[in-house]
Amino acid sequence: MYRMISRTLLVLLHISLAKGNSVPQKYSHYDPRTSMYLQCDHCPPGTYVKQDCSTEKNTECAPCPSHHYNDRWNSNTECQFCNVVCKELQYVKQQCNSTHNRLCECAAGFYLDLEFCVPHKKCHPGYGVAQEGTPESDTVCRPCPEGTFSDSTSATARCQKHTDCKKLGIKVAYQGDSDHDTLCQPEGSFCEIDITLCQEAFFRFVPNNWLTAIAQRPPSTMVSSQYIEGVQEKRDPQEHAFHLFKLWKDHNRESESGKHLFQDLQVCEKKVSKHIGRLNVTATQLRTLMKSLPGNKISKRELETTVKICRQPDQVLKLLNLWRNKNGGDTINLLKVIKTNRLQKMLRRTIKKLEQFLNSDEMYRLYQKLLLEIFGSQTQPAKVDFK
């Protein structure tokens, strides 16, 4: 037993020396047997004096019992009790052990002010975080210097540089200040999309028995055979109908059937806008959405330009459009397989509702009506299985 204690003390001594702690001076002990004051060795951290030294032997040290500690070289005849109890909004950073009392720390977002954990101060618009708060100190705010801004109330957001409209290739509409970003002049041509979700849904969900008719004779204004042959040569056979209808749309904007088509599709567009318009997504959430899409990714610059230039309700639709053009993909099917578990709750629900709406019986009836208006009632289209 004595050997085990000696080894423990030796290990503790080595640890203490490795940390750079020097062994303190000896303590004075009166020995009644010899009537002399002896100079005894202190016991290392994590132990206490079990038996003072004598003329025959050195100080005998023993490890601190459970829930007790000594944090320095000592001549104590017992260890101290771990008496620290973590308060509300604190967590145990370090459990009690033989060399340390229990250590508590304020939870994230709070710091210790006297005896209580209080929330970190938030910097108001026009001010950015110069130094983030810690469990021991509050947030330090500073006014945003020239050329930077902060438009939020936050305990973590720093001042950001104003958007460089020139770098984006567009003009300045409003010069930014300390609490507003520079507003670039809207670039309509960039934010426009070549085909809307409703148009794509209509063009893609064509019943199989219409495919031959579409390929052989696009309705109303004829599309030149050169364009049709180009589609048939360069596109996957399953994509022929979609791209032929897209050609027909571009050639028939002013025709009677084209006007009917776009008027009826506005019903769909309004409902899509209603779904998307409820979103209040951040650039980070849009970035997560883009990362969850398969295939070729949207570039960082395309994402930043979309966020800076396009109105918020149009940002999701524009990014989906960019993805489709980059991948030659099917946005409607994409909405079914997108990894929504990575997305913020509101965005996840919106994508799901959008997908359900575009694949609903209500939309099928609209597709059927539009096809009959364009082709007449020559052939009755078979109902499409959207499942």
Coordinates of C-alpha atoms in Angstrom, one line a residue:
M1 CA 0.0 0.0 0.0
Y2 CA 2.8 2.4 1.0
R3 CA 4.6 1.7 -2.3
M4 CA 1.4 2.4 -4.3
I5 CA 1.0 5.8 -2.6
S6 CA 4.7 6.6 -3.1
R7 CA 4.3 5.8 -6.9
T8 CA 1.2 8.0 -7.1
L9 CA 3.0 10.9 -5.4
L10 CA 6.0 10.5 -7.7
V11 CA 3.8 10.7 -10.8
L12 CA 2.1 13.8 -9.4
L13 CA 5.5 15.3 -8.7
H14 CA 6.6 14.7 -12.2
I15 CA 3.4 16.3 -13.6
S16 CA 3.9 19.3 -11.5
L17 CA 7.5 19.7 -12.5
A18 CA 6.5 19.3 -16.2
K19 CA 4.1 22.2 -15.9
G20 CA 6.9 24.4 -14.6
N21 CA 5.7 24.4 -10.9
S22 CA 8.7 24.5 -8.6
V23 CA 8.5 22.6 -5.3
P24 CA 7.8 25.2 -2.6
Q25 CA 9.8 25.8 0.6
K26 CA 9.4 23.3 3.4
Y27 CA 6.9 23.9 6.2
S28 CA 7.8 23.9 9.9
H29 CA 6.5 21.1 12.2
Y30 CA 7.0 20.8 15.9
D31 CA 8.0 17.2 16.8
P32 CA 6.8 16.5 20.4
R33 CA 9.0 13.4 20.6
T34 CA 12.2 15.3 20.1
S35 CA 10.9 18.7 21.1
M36 CA 12.4 20.0 17.9
Y37 CA 11.0 22.0 14.9
L38 CA 11.5 20.0 11.8
Q39 CA 11.5 21.3 8.2
C40 CA 9.0 18.9 6.3
D41 CA 8.4 18.6 2.6
H42 CA 5.0 19.9 1.3
C43 CA 2.6 17.4 -0.4
P44 CA 1.9 18.0 -4.1
P45 CA -1.5 19.0 -5.6
G46 CA -4.1 16.3 -5.3
T47 CA -2.8 15.1 -2.0
Y48 CA -2.8 16.1 1.7
V49 CA -0.4 15.5 4.7
K50 CA -1.3 12.1 6.2
Q51 CA 1.7 12.1 8.6
D52 CA 4.2 14.9 9.3
C53 CA 7.8 14.2 8.8
S54 CA 10.0 13.0 11.7
T55 CA 13.7 12.5 12.2
E56 CA 13.4 9.0 10.7
K57 CA 11.1 9.6 7.6
N58 CA 9.8 12.2 5.2
T59 CA 6.3 13.6 5.1
E60 CA 3.7 11.0 4.3
C61 CA 1.1 12.2 1.7
A62 CA -2.1 10.6 0.7
P63 CA -4.4 11.2 -2.3
C64 CA -7.5 13.3 -1.8
P65 CA -10.7 11.3 -1.4
S66 CA -13.6 11.5 -3.9
H67 CA -15.3 15.0 -4.2
H68 CA -12.2 16.7 -2.6
Y69 CA -9.2 18.5 -4.0
N70 CA -6.0 20.4 -3.2
D71 CA -4.8 22.6 -6.1
R72 CA -1.3 23.4 -4.9
W73 CA 1.6 22.2 -2.9
N74 CA 0.4 22.1 0.7
S75 CA 0.8 21.2 4.3
N76 CA -3.0 20.7 4.8
T77 CA -4.1 17.7 7.0
E78 CA -7.2 17.3 4.8
C79 CA -8.4 18.2 1.3
Q80 CA -10.9 20.8 0.4
F81 CA -14.4 19.9 -0.5
C82 CA -15.6 20.6 -4.1
N83 CA -18.2 23.2 -3.2
V84 CA -18.8 25.0 -6.5
V85 CA -22.4 24.4 -7.8
C86 CA -23.2 25.6 -11.3
K87 CA -26.0 28.2 -11.4
E88 CA -28.8 28.8 -13.9
L89 CA -27.5 29.2 -17.5
Q90 CA -24.2 27.7 -16.5
Y91 CA -22.7 24.3 -17.5
V92 CA -19.9 22.2 -16.0
K93 CA -16.8 23.0 -18.0
Q94 CA -14.6 20.8 -15.8
Q95 CA -15.7 18.3 -13.3
C96 CA -14.3 18.2 -9.7
N97 CA -11.1 16.1 -9.5
S98 CA -8.3 15.7 -7.0
T99 CA -6.4 18.9 -8.2
H100 CA -9.3 21.2 -9.1
N101 CA -12.6 22.4 -7.8
R102 CA -15.6 22.1 -10.2
L103 CA -15.4 24.8 -12.9
C104 CA -18.6 26.4 -14.3
E105 CA -19.0 28.5 -17.3
C106 CA -21.9 30.5 -18.8
A107 CA -23.7 28.9 -21.8
A108 CA -23.1 30.2 -25.3
G109 CA -24.4 33.7 -25.8
F110 CA -24.0 34.7 -22.1
Y111 CA -21.3 36.0 -19.9
L112 CA -20.8 36.2 -16.1
D113 CA -21.7 39.6 -14.7
L114 CA -21.0 39.5 -10.9
E115 CA -22.8 36.3 -10.0
F116 CA -25.2 35.9 -12.9
C117 CA -25.0 34.9 -16.6
V118 CA -26.5 37.7 -18.7
P119 CA -26.9 37.8 -22.5
H120 CA -24.2 39.3 -24.7
K121 CA -25.0 42.8 -25.9
K122 CA -26.2 43.0 -29.5
C123 CA -24.7 45.6 -31.8
H124 CA -27.4 47.8 -33.6
P125 CA -27.5 48.6 -37.3
G126 CA -24.6 50.9 -38.2
Y127 CA -22.4 49.1 -35.6
G128 CA -20.5 45.8 -36.1
V129 CA -18.9 43.4 -33.6
A130 CA -15.3 44.4 -32.9
Q131 CA -14.8 41.7 -30.3
E132 CA -17.2 38.8 -29.8
G133 CA -18.4 38.1 -26.3
T134 CA -16.9 35.3 -24.2
P135 CA -18.2 33.5 -21.2
E136 CA -16.3 36.1 -19.1
S137 CA -16.7 39.3 -21.2
D138 CA -19.4 41.2 -23.1
T139 CA -19.6 42.0 -26.8
V140 CA -17.6 45.0 -27.9
C141 CA -19.3 47.0 -30.7
R142 CA -17.8 49.7 -33.0
P143 CA -19.3 52.0 -35.6
C144 CA -18.9 50.7 -39.1
P145 CA -16.1 52.5 -40.9
E146 CA -16.5 54.2 -44.3
G147 CA -17.2 51.7 -47.0
T148 CA -18.8 49.1 -44.7
F149 CA -22.2 48.5 -43.2
S150 CA -24.2 46.4 -40.8
D151 CA -28.0 46.3 -41.3
S152 CA -28.8 43.8 -38.5
T153 CA -29.0 43.7 -34.7
S154 CA -26.6 41.0 -33.8
A155 CA -24.0 39.8 -31.2
T156 CA -21.8 38.2 -33.8
A157 CA -22.2 40.1 -37.1
R158 CA -19.2 42.3 -38.1
C159 CA -19.3 45.2 -40.5
Q160 CA -19.4 44.1 -44.2
K161 CA -18.0 45.8 -47.2
H162 CA -20.5 47.6 -49.5
T163 CA -21.5 45.7 -52.6
D164 CA -19.2 46.7 -55.5
C165 CA -21.8 47.3 -58.3
K166 CA -19.0 48.0 -60.8
K167 CA -17.5 44.6 -60.2
L168 CA -20.9 43.1 -60.9
G169 CA -21.0 45.1 -64.1
I170 CA -24.0 47.2 -63.2
K171 CA -24.7 50.8 -62.0
V172 CA -25.2 52.1 -58.5
A173 CA -28.8 52.9 -57.7
Y174 CA -28.2 54.0 -54.1
Q175 CA -24.9 54.5 -52.4
G176 CA -24.6 52.5 -49.1
D177 CA -24.0 54.0 -45.7
S178 CA -23.1 52.6 -42.3
D179 CA -26.4 50.7 -41.9
H180 CA -27.4 50.0 -45.5
D181 CA -25.6 48.1 -48.3
T182 CA -25.1 49.8 -51.7
L183 CA -28.1 49.1 -53.9
C184 CA -27.3 48.2 -57.4
Q185 CA -29.6 49.2 -60.3
P186 CA -31.8 46.1 -61.1
E187 CA -30.6 44.2 -64.1
G188 CA -33.9 42.9 -65.6
S189 CA -32.2 40.8 -68.2
F190 CA -30.2 38.8 -65.6
C191 CA -33.2 38.2 -63.2
E192 CA -35.5 37.1 -66.0
I193 CA -35.8 33.3 -66.6
D194 CA -36.1 31.8 -70.0
I195 CA -39.0 29.5 -68.9
T196 CA -41.0 29.6 -65.7
L197 CA -41.8 26.6 -63.5
C198 CA -45.4 26.5 -64.6
Q199 CA -44.4 26.6 -68.3
E200 CA -41.8 23.9 -67.7
A201 CA -44.4 21.8 -65.8
F202 CA -46.9 22.2 -68.7
F203 CA -44.3 21.5 -71.4
R204 CA -42.9 18.4 -69.6
F205 CA -46.2 16.8 -68.4
V206 CA -47.5 16.2 -71.9
P207 CA -49.5 12.9 -72.2
N208 CA -47.6 10.4 -74.3
N209 CA -50.1 10.3 -77.1
W210 CA -49.4 13.9 -77.9
L211 CA -45.7 13.5 -78.4
T212 CA -45.9 12.4 -82.0
A213 CA -48.3 15.2 -82.9
I214 CA -46.0 17.8 -81.3
A215 CA -42.9 16.5 -83.1
Q216 CA -44.6 16.3 -86.5
R217 CA -46.6 19.6 -86.3
P218 CA -46.0 22.2 -83.6
P219 CA -49.3 24.1 -83.5
S220 CA -50.1 27.6 -84.8
T221 CA -47.0 29.4 -86.2
M222 CA -44.7 26.8 -87.7
V223 CA -41.3 26.2 -86.3
S224 CA -38.7 25.7 -89.0
S225 CA -37.6 22.2 -89.7
Q226 CA -34.0 23.3 -89.1
Y227 CA -34.9 24.1 -85.4
I228 CA -36.8 20.8 -85.0
E229 CA -33.9 18.8 -86.5
G230 CA -31.5 20.5 -84.2
V231 CA -33.6 19.5 -81.2
Q232 CA -33.9 15.9 -82.4
E233 CA -30.2 15.7 -83.0
K234 CA -28.8 17.3 -79.8
R235 CA -31.4 16.4 -77.2
D236 CA -32.4 13.2 -75.4
P237 CA -35.5 11.7 -77.0
Q238 CA -37.4 12.1 -73.7
E239 CA -36.6 15.9 -73.9
H240 CA -37.9 16.4 -77.4
A241 CA -41.4 17.4 -76.4
F242 CA -40.1 19.9 -73.8
H243 CA -37.7 21.6 -76.2
L244 CA -40.2 21.6 -79.1
F245 CA -42.8 23.3 -76.9
K246 CA -40.2 25.8 -75.8
L247 CA -39.5 26.6 -79.4
W248 CA -43.2 26.9 -80.1
K249 CA -43.6 29.3 -77.1
D250 CA -40.9 31.6 -78.5
H251 CA -42.5 31.6 -82.0
N252 CA -46.1 32.2 -80.8
R253 CA -46.0 34.9 -78.2
E254 CA -48.3 37.1 -80.2
S255 CA -50.5 34.4 -81.7
E256 CA -54.1 33.8 -80.5
S257 CA -53.2 30.3 -79.0
G258 CA -50.0 31.7 -77.5
K259 CA -51.9 34.5 -75.7
H260 CA -54.5 32.0 -74.4
L261 CA -51.6 29.8 -73.2
F262 CA -49.8 32.5 -71.2
Q263 CA -53.1 33.9 -69.8
D264 CA -54.1 30.6 -68.4
L265 CA -50.6 29.8 -67.1
Q266 CA -50.7 33.1 -65.1
V267 CA -53.1 31.3 -62.7
C268 CA -50.3 28.8 -62.0
E269 CA -47.7 31.6 -61.8
K270 CA -49.6 33.5 -59.2
K271 CA -49.9 30.4 -57.0
V272 CA -46.1 29.7 -57.4
S273 CA -45.4 33.3 -56.4
K274 CA -47.7 32.9 -53.4
H275 CA -45.6 29.9 -52.2
I276 CA -42.2 31.5 -52.9
G277 CA -43.3 35.0 -51.7
R278 CA -43.7 33.7 -48.2
L279 CA -40.0 32.8 -48.0
N280 CA -37.5 35.1 -46.2
V281 CA -34.3 33.1 -47.1
T282 CA -30.8 34.2 -46.4
A283 CA -27.8 33.9 -48.7
T284 CA -26.6 31.0 -46.4
Q285 CA -29.9 29.1 -46.9
L286 CA -29.8 29.6 -50.6
R287 CA -26.2 28.3 -50.7
T288 CA -27.4 25.2 -48.8
L289 CA -30.2 24.7 -51.3
M290 CA -27.8 24.9 -54.2
K291 CA -25.4 22.5 -52.6
S292 CA -28.2 20.0 -52.2
L293 CA -28.8 19.9 -55.9
P294 CA -27.1 17.1 -58.0
G295 CA -24.9 17.7 -61.0
N296 CA -23.0 20.8 -61.9
K297 CA -23.1 23.4 -59.1
I298 CA -24.1 27.1 -59.4
S299 CA -21.0 29.2 -59.0
K300 CA -20.4 31.4 -56.0
R301 CA -20.4 34.5 -58.3
E302 CA -23.8 33.5 -59.8
L303 CA -25.2 33.0 -56.4
E304 CA -23.9 36.3 -55.1
T305 CA -25.1 38.2 -58.1
T306 CA -28.6 36.6 -57.8
V307 CA -28.8 37.6 -54.2
K308 CA -27.6 41.2 -54.8
I309 CA -29.6 42.0 -57.9
C310 CA -32.8 40.0 -57.9
R311 CA -35.8 40.5 -55.7
Q312 CA -36.1 38.0 -52.9
P313 CA -39.1 36.1 -54.2
D314 CA -37.3 35.7 -57.5
Q315 CA -34.0 34.4 -56.1
V316 CA -35.1 30.8 -55.6
L317 CA -36.7 30.6 -59.1
K318 CA -33.7 32.2 -60.8
L319 CA -31.2 29.8 -59.1
L320 CA -33.3 26.8 -60.1
N321 CA -33.4 28.1 -63.6
L322 CA -29.6 28.6 -63.6
W323 CA -29.3 25.0 -62.4
R324 CA -31.5 23.6 -65.1
N325 CA -29.7 25.4 -67.9
K326 CA -26.3 24.3 -66.5
N327 CA -27.3 20.7 -66.2
G328 CA -29.9 20.3 -69.0
G329 CA -32.0 18.9 -66.2
D330 CA -35.7 18.6 -65.3
T331 CA -36.6 21.1 -62.5
I332 CA -40.0 19.5 -61.9
N333 CA -38.4 16.1 -61.2
L334 CA -35.6 17.8 -59.3
L335 CA -38.2 19.1 -56.8
K336 CA -39.1 15.5 -56.0
V337 CA -35.6 14.2 -55.3
I338 CA -34.0 17.3 -53.7
K339 CA -32.4 16.6 -50.4
T340 CA -34.7 18.7 -48.3
N341 CA -33.5 17.4 -45.0
R342 CA -30.5 19.8 -45.3
L343 CA -32.8 22.8 -45.7
Q344 CA -34.2 25.3 -43.2
K345 CA -37.7 24.2 -42.1
M346 CA -39.7 26.9 -43.9
L347 CA -37.7 26.4 -47.1
R348 CA -38.1 22.7 -46.9
R349 CA -41.9 23.0 -46.5
T350 CA -42.2 25.5 -49.4
I351 CA -40.2 23.2 -51.8
K352 CA -42.4 20.3 -50.8
K353 CA -45.7 22.2 -51.3
L354 CA -44.4 23.6 -54.6
E355 CA -43.6 20.1 -55.9
Q356 CA -47.1 18.8 -54.7
F357 CA -48.9 21.8 -56.4
L358 CA -47.1 21.3 -59.7
N359 CA -48.0 17.6 -59.7
S360 CA -51.6 18.0 -58.5
D361 CA -54.8 17.1 -60.3
E362 CA -55.6 20.8 -60.5
M363 CA -52.5 21.3 -62.6
Y364 CA -53.4 18.3 -64.8
R365 CA -56.8 19.8 -65.6
L366 CA -55.0 23.1 -66.6
Y367 CA -52.6 21.1 -68.8
Q368 CA -55.5 19.3 -70.4
K369 CA -57.4 22.5 -71.1
L370 CA -54.4 24.2 -72.6
L371 CA -53.6 21.3 -74.9
L372 CA -57.1 21.2 -76.1
E373 CA -57.1 24.9 -76.8
I374 CA -53.9 24.6 -78.8
F375 CA -54.6 21.5 -80.7
G376 CA -58.4 21.5 -80.7
S377 CA -60.2 18.3 -79.8
Q378 CA -58.5 16.1 -82.4
T379 CA -57.3 13.6 -79.8
Q380 CA -58.3 13.1 -76.2
P381 CA -55.2 13.1 -74.1
A382 CA -54.8 10.3 -71.6
K383 CA -54.5 11.2 -67.9
V384 CA -50.9 11.5 -66.8
D385 CA -49.7 9.5 -63.8
F386 CA -47.9 12.1 -61.7
K387 CA -46.8 9.7 -59.0

